[in-house]
PDB file of C-alpha atoms in Angstrom:
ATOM      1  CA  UNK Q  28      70.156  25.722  15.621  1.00  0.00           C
ATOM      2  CA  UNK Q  29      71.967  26.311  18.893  1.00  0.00           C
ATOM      3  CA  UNK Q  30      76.069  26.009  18.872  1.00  0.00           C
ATOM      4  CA  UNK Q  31      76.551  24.358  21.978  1.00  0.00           C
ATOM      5  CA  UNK Q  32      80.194  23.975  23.183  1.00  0.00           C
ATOM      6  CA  UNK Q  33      81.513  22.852  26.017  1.00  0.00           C
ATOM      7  CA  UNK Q  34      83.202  26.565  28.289  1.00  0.00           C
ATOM      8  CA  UNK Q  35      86.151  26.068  28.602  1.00  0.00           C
ATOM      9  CA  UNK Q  36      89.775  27.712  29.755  1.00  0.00           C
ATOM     10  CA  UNK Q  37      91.231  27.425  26.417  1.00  0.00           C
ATOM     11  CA  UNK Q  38      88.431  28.965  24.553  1.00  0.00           C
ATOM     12  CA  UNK Q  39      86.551  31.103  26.264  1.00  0.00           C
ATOM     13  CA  UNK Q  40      88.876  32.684  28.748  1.00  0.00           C
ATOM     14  CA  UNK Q  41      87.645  35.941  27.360  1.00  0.00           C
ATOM     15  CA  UNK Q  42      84.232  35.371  27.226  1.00  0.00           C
ATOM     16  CA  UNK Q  43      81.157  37.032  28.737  1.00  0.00           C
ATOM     17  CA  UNK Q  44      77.445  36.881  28.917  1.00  0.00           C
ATOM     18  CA  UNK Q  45      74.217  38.335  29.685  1.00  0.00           C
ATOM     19  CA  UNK Q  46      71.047  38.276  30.885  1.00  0.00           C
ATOM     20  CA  UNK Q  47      67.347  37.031  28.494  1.00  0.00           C
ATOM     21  CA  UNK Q  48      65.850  40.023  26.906  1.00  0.00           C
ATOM     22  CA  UNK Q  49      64.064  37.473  24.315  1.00  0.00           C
ATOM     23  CA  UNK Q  50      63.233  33.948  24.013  1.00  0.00           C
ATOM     24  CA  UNK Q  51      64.198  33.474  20.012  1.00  0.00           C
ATOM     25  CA  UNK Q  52      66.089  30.548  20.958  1.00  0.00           C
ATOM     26  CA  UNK Q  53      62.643  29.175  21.318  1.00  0.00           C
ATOM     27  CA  UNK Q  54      60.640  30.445  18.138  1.00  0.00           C
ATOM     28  CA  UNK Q  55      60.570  26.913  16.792  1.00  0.00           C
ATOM     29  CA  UNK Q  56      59.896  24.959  19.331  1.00  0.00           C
ATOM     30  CA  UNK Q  57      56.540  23.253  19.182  1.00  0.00           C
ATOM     31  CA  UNK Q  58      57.198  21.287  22.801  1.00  0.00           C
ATOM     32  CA  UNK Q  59      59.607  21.788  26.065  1.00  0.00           C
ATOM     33  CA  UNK Q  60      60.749  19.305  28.467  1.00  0.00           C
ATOM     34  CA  UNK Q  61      59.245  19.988  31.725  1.00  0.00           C
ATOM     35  CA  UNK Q  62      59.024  18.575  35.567  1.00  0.00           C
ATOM     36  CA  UNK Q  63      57.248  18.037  38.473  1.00  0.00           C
ATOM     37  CA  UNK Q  64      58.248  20.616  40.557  1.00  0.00           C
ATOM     38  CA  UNK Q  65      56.516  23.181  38.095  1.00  0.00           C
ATOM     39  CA  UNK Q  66      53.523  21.628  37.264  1.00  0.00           C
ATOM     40  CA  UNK Q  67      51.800  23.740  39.281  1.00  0.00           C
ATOM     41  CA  UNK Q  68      52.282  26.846  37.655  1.00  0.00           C
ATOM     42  CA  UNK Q  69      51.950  25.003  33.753  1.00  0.00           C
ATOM     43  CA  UNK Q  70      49.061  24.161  34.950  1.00  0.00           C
ATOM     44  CA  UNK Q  71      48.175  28.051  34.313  1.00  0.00           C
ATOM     45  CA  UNK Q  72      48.850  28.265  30.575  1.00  0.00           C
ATOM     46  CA  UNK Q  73      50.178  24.899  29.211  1.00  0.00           C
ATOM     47  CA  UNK Q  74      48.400  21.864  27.903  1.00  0.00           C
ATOM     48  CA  UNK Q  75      50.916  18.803  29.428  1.00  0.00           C
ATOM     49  CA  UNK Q  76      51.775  15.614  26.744  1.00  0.00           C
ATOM     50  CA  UNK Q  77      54.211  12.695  26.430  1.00  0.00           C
ATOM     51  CA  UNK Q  78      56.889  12.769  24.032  1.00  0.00           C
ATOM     52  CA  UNK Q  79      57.932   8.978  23.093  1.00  0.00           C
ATOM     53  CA  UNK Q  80      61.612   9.365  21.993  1.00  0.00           C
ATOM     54  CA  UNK Q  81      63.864   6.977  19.918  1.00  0.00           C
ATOM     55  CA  UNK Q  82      64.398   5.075  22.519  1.00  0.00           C
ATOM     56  CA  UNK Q  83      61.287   4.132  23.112  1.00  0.00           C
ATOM     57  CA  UNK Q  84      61.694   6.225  26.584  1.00  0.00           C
ATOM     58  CA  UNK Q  85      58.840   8.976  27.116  1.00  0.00           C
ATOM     59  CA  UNK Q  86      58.748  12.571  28.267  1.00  0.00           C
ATOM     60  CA  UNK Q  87      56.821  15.019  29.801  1.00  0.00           C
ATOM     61  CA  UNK Q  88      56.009  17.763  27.884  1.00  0.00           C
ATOM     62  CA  UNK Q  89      54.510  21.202  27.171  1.00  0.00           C
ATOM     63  CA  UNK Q  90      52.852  22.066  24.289  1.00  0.00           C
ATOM     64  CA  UNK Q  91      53.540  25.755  22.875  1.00  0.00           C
ATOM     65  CA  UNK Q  92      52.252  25.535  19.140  1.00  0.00           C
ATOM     66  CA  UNK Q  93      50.086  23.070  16.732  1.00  0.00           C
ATOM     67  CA  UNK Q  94      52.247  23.809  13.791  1.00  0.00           C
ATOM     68  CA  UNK Q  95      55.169  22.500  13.523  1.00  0.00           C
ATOM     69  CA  UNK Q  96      58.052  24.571  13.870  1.00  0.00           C
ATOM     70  CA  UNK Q  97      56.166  27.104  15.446  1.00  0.00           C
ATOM     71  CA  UNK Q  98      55.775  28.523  18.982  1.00  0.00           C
ATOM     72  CA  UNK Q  99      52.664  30.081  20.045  1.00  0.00           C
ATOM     73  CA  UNK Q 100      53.567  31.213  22.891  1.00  0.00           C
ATOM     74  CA  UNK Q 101      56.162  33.404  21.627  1.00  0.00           C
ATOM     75  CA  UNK Q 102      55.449  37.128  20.411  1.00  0.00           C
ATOM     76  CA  UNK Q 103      56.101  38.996  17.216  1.00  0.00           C
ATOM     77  CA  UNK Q 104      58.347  40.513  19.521  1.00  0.00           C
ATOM     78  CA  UNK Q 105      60.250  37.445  20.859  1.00  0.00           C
ATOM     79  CA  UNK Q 106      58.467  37.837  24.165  1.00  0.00           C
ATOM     80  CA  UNK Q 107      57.283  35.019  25.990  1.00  0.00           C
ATOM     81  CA  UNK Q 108      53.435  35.485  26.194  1.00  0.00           C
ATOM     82  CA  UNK Q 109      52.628  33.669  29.492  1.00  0.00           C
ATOM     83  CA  UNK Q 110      54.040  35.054  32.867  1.00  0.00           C
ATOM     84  CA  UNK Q 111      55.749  31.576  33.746  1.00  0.00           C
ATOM     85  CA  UNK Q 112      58.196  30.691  31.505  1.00  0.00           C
ATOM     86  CA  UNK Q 113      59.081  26.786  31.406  1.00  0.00           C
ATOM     87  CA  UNK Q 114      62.346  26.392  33.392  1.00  0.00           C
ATOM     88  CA  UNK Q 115      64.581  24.303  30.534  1.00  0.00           C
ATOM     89  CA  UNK Q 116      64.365  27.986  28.967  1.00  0.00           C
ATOM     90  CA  UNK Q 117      65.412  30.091  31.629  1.00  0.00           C
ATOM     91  CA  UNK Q 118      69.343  29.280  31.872  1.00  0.00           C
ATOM     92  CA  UNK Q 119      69.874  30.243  28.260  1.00  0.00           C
ATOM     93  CA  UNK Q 120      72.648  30.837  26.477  1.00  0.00           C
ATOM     94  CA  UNK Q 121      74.155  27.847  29.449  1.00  0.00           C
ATOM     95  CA  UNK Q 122      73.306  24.695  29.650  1.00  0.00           C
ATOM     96  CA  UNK Q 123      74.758  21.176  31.280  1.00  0.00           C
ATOM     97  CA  UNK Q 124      75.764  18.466  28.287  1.00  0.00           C
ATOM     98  CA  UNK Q 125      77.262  15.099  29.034  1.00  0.00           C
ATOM     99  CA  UNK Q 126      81.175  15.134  27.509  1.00  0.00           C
ATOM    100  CA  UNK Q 127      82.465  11.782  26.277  1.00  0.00           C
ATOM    101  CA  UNK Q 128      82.941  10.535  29.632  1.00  0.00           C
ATOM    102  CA  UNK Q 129      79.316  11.078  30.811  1.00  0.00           C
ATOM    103  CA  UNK Q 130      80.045  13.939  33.045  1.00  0.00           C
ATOM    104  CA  UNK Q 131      77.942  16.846  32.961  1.00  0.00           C
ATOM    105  CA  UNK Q 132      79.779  20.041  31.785  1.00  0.00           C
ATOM    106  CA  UNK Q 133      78.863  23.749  31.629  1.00  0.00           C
ATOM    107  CA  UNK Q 134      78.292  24.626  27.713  1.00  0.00           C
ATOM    108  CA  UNK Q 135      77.120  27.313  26.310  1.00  0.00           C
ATOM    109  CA  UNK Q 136      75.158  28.479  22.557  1.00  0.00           C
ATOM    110  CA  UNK Q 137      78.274  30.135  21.179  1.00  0.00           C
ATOM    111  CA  UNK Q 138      75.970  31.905  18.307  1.00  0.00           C
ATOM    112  CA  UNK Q 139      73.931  33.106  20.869  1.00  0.00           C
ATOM    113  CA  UNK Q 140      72.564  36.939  20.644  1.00  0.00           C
ATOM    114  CA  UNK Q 141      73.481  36.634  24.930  1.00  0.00           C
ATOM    115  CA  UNK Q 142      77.145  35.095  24.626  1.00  0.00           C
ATOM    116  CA  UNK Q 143      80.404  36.893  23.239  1.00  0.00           C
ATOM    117  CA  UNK Q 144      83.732  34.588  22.918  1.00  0.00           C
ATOM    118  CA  UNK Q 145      85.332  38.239  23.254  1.00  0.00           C
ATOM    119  CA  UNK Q 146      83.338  40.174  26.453  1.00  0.00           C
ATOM    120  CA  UNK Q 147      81.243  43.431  24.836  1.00  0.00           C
ATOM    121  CA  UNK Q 148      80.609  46.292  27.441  1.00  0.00           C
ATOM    122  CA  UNK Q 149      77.925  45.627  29.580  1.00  0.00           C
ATOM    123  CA  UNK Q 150      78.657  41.810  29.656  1.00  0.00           C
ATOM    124  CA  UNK Q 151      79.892  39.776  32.614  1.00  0.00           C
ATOM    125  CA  UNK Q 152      82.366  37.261  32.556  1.00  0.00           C
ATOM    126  CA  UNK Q 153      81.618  33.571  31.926  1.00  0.00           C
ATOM    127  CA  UNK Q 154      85.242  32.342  34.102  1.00  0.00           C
ATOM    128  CA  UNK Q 155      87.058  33.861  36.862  1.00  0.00           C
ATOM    129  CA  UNK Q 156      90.746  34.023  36.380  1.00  0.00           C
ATOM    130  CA  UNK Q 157      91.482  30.647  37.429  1.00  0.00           C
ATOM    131  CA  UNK Q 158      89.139  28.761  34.766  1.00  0.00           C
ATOM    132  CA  UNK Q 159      86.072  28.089  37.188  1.00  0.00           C
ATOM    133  CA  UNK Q 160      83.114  29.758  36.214  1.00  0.00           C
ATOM    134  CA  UNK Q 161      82.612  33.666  37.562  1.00  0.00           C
ATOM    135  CA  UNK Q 162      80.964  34.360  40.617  1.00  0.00           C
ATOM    136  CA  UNK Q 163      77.963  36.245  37.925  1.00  0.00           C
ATOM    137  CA  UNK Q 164      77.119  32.120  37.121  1.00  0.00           C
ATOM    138  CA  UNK Q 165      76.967  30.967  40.779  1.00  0.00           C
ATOM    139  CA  UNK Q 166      73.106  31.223  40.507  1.00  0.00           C
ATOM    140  CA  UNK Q 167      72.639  29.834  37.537  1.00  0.00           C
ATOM    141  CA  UNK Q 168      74.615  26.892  37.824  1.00  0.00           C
ATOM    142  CA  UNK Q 169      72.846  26.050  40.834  1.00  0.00           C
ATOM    143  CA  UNK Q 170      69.653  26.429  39.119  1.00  0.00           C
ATOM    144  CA  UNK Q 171      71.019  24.269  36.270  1.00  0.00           C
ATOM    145  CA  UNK Q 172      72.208  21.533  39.036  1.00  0.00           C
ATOM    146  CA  UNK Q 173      68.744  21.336  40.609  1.00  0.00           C
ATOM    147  CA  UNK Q 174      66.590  21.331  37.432  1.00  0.00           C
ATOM    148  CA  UNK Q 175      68.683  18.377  36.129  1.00  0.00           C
ATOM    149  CA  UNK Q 176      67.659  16.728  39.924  1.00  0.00           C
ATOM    150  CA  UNK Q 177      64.309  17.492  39.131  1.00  0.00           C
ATOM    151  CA  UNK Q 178      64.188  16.363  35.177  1.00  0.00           C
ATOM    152  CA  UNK Q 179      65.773  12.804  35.987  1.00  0.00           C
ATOM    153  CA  UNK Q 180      62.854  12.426  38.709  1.00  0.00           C
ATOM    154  CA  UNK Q 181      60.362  13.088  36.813  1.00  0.00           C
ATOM    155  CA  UNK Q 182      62.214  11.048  33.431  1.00  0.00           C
ATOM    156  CA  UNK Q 183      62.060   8.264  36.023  1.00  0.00           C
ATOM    157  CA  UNK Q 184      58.008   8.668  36.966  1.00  0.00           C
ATOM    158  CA  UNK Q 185      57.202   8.728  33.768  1.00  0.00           C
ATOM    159  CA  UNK Q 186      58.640   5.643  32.680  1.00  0.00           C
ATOM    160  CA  UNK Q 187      57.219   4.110  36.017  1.00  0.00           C
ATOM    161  CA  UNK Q 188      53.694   4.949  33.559  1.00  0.00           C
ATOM    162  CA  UNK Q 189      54.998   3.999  30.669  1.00  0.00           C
ATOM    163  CA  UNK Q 190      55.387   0.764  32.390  1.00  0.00           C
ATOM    164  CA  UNK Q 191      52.047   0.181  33.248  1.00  0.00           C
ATOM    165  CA  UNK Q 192      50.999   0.733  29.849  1.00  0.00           C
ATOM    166  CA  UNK Q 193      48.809   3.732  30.926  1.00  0.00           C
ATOM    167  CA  UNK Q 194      50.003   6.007  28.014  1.00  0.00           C
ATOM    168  CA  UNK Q 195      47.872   6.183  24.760  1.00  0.00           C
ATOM    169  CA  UNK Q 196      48.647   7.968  21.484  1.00  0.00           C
ATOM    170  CA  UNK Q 197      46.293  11.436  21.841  1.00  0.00           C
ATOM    171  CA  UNK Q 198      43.568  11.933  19.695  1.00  0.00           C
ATOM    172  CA  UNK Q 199      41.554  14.925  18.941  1.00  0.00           C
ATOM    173  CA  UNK Q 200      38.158  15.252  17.346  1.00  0.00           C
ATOM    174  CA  UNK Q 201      38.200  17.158  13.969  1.00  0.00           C
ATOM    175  CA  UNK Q 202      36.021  18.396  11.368  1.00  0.00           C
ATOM    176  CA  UNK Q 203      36.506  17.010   7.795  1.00  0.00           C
ATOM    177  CA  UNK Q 204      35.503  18.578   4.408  1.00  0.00           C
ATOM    178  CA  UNK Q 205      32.900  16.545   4.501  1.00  0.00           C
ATOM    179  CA  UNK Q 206      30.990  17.898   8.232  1.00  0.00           C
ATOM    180  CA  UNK Q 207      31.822  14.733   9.737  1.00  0.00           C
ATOM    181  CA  UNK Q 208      34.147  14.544  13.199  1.00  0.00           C
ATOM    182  CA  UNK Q 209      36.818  12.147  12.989  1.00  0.00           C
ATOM    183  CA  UNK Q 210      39.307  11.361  15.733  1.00  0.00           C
ATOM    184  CA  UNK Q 211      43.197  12.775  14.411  1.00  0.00           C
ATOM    185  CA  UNK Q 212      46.477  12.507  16.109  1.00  0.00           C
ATOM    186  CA  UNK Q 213      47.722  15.138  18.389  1.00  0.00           C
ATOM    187  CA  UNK Q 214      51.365  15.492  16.210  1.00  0.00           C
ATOM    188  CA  UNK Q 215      52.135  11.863  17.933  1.00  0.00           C
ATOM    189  CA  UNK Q 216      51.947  13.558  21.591  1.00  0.00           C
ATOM    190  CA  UNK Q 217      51.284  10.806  24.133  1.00  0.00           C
ATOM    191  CA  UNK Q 218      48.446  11.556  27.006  1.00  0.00           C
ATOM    192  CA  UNK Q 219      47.068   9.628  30.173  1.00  0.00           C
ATOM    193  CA  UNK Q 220      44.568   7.011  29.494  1.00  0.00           C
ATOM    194  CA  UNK Q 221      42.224   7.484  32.671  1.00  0.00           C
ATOM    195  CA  UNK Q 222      40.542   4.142  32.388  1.00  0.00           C
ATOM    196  CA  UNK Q 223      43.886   1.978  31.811  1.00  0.00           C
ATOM    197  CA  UNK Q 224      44.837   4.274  35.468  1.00  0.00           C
ATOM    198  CA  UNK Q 225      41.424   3.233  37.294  1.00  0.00           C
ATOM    199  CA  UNK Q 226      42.023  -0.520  36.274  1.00  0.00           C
ATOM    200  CA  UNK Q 227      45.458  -0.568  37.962  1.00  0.00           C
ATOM    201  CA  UNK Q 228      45.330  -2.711  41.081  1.00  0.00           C
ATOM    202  CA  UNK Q 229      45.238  -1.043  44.405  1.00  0.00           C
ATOM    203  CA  UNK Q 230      48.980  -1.887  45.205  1.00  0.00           C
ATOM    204  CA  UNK Q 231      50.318  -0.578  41.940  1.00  0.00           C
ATOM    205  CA  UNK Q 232      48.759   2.727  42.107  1.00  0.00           C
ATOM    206  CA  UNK Q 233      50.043   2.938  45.593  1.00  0.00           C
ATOM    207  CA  UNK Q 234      53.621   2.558  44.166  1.00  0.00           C
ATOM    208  CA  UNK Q 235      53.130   5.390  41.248  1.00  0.00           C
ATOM    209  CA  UNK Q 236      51.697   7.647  44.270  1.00  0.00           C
ATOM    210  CA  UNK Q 237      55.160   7.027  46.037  1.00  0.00           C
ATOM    211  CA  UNK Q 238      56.814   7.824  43.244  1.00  0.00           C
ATOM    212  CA  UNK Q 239      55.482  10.617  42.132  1.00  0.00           C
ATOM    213  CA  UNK Q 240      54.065   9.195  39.011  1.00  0.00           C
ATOM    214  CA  UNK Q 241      50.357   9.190  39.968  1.00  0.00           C
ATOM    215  CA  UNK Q 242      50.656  13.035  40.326  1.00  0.00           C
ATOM    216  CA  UNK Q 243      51.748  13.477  37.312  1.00  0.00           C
ATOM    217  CA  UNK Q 244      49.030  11.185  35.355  1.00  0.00           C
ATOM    218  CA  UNK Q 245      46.457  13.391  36.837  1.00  0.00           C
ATOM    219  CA  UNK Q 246      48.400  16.802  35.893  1.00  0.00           C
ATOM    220  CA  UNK Q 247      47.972  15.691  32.768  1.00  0.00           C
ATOM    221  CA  UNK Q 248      44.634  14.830  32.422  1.00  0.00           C
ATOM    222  CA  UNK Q 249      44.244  18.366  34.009  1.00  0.00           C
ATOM    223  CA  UNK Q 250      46.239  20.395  31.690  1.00  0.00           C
ATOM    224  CA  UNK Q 251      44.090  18.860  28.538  1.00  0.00           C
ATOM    225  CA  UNK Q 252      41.133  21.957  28.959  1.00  0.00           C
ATOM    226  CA  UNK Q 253      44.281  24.384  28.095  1.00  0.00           C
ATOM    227  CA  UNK Q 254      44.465  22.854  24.800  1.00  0.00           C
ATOM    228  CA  UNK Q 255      41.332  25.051  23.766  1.00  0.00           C
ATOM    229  CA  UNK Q 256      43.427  28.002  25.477  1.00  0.00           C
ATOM    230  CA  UNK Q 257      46.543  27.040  23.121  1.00  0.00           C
ATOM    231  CA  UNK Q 258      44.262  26.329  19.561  1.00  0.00           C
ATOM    232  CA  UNK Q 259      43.669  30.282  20.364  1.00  0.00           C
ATOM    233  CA  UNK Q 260      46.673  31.404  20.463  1.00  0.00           C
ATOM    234  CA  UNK Q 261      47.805  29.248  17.054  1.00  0.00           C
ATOM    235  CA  UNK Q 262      44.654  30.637  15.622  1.00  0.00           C
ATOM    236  CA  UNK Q 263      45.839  34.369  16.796  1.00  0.00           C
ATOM    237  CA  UNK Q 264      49.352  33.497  15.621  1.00  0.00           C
ATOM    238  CA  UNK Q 265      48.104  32.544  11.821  1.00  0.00           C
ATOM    239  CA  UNK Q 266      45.829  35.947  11.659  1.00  0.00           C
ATOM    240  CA  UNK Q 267      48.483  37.899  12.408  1.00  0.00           C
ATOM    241  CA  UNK Q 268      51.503  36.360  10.187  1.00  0.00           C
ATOM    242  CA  UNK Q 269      48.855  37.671   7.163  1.00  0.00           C
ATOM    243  CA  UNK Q 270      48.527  41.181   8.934  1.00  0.00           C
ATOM    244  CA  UNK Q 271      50.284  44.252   9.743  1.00  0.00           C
ATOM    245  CA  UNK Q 272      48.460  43.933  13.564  1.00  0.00           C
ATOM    246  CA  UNK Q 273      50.458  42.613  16.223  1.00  0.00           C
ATOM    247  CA  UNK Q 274      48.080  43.253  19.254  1.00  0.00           C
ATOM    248  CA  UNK Q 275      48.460  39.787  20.433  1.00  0.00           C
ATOM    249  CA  UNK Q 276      46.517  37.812  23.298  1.00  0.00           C
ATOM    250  CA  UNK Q 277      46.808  38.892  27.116  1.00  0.00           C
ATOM    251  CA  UNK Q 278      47.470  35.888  28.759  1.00  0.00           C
ATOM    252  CA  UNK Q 279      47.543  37.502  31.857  1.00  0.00           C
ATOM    253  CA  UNK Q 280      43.899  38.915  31.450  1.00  0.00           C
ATOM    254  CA  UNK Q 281      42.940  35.499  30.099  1.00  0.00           C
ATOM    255  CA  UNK Q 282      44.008  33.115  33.062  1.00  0.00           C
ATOM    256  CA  UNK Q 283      44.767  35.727  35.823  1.00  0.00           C
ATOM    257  CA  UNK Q 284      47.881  36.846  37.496  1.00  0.00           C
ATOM    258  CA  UNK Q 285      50.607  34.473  38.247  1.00  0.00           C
ATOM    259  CA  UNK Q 286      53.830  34.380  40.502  1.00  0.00           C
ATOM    260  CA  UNK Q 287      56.624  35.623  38.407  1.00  0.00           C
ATOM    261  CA  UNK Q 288      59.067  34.028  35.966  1.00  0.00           C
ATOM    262  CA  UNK Q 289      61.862  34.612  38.742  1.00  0.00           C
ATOM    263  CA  UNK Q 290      64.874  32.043  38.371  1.00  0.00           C
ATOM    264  CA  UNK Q 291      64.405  29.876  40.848  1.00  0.00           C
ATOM    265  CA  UNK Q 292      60.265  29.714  40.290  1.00  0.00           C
ATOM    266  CA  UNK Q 293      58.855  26.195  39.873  1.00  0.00           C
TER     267      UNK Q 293
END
């Protein structure tokens, strides 16, 4: 579990940091928040689902596994198998956190394999002299700023669905012992009900357009053919925990060449 703490003068004066050469920090993750903005290159790899949270507020999703606790999309090697790598992953070991007067502070995963309270050689330094963060974070914080823009849109199209009651509890068709297909829940994802969308009057579909919500219903009814793509890479991922052979899945072979997992890719 990630050791988040809030950087800080006082504690991490000292401190450096470096760049992702793995994405452990991910190897249980079984979904990632996503937004808008990147949709289209999920679209690539990722089968797109609804999270319903304890507040009864919903999500947009990614799907990387089918177990739980596991990540499919993440090598034997702690490489990330697909060429675009969902942004909320990207700013590791940072991240912005509300402190206890709802302000957004820079915090970082103290136990992380990428952070040292104490800077090792080769690291660069989290603050400059005079407590701000180092010039080495300028990019990254930025990136940080604008992907928080970009998550509370799309947090507010999504409940702009939710409101027209246009998200349904996703079902599956499985086999049973017995030969028969049954329908089973998707591990309590959420997905787009088309027909509850196509019964919305004309007016209210023209305000989800506006808002960006419409978009995103139809991402996600577009992103359900890559669930096939990710029940082959679970399938892949079970073979090879019971084997000594680690020649995993191309993804780039399998969908084709994509633009780059550079920071500020969406």
């Amino acid at each position: 579990m990630p050791n988040w703490q809030a950087v800080s003068k006082d504690t991490h004066a000292n401190a450096g940091w470096r760049s992702l050469t793995h994405y452990r920090h991910a190897q249980t993750m079984t979904v990632v928040p996503v937004f808008a903005a990147e949709m289209g290159h999920l679209l690539q790899y990722y089968p797109l689902a609804f999270v319903k949270k304890e507040d009864n507020h919903f999500q947009l999703c990614a799907l990387l596994g089918l177990k739980s606790g596991e990540n499919a999309f993440l090598s034997f090697d702690e490489r990330w198998k697909a060429t675009y790598v969902p942004a909320a992953l990207r700013s590791y070991p940072f991240s912005l956190l509300k402190n206890a007067e709802g302000k957004q502070v820079l915090a970082a995963d103290v136990d992380s394999d990428f952070f040292n309270v104490l800077a090792q050689p080769g690291d660069q330094d989290v603050l400059s002299h005079d407590g701000n963060p180092h010039s080495s974070l300028t990019e990254l914080l930025q990136f940080m700023l604008h992907r928080d823009v970009m998550q509370q849109k799309t947090d507010n199209a999504v409940q702009a669905l939710a409101a027209q009651n246009v998200l349904s509890l996703w079902t599956v068709p499985v086999t049973n012992d017995a030969g028969q297909t049954e329908q089973k829940e998707l591990m309590g994802m959420y997905h787009v009900d088309e027909e509850a969308v196509q019964k919305l009057p004309e007016e209210v579909l023209g305000s989800l357009a506006k808002a960006g919500a419409l978009g995103i219903a139809y991402a996600q009814l577009f992103s359900q053919v890559r669930l096939k793509d990710l029940h082959a890479l679970q399938a892949q991922r079970d073979v090879l925990t019971q084997t000594s052979d680690k020649d995993e899945i191309d993804l780039d072979k399998m969908f084709g060449e994509s633009s780059g997992e550079d920071l500020f890719t969406f």
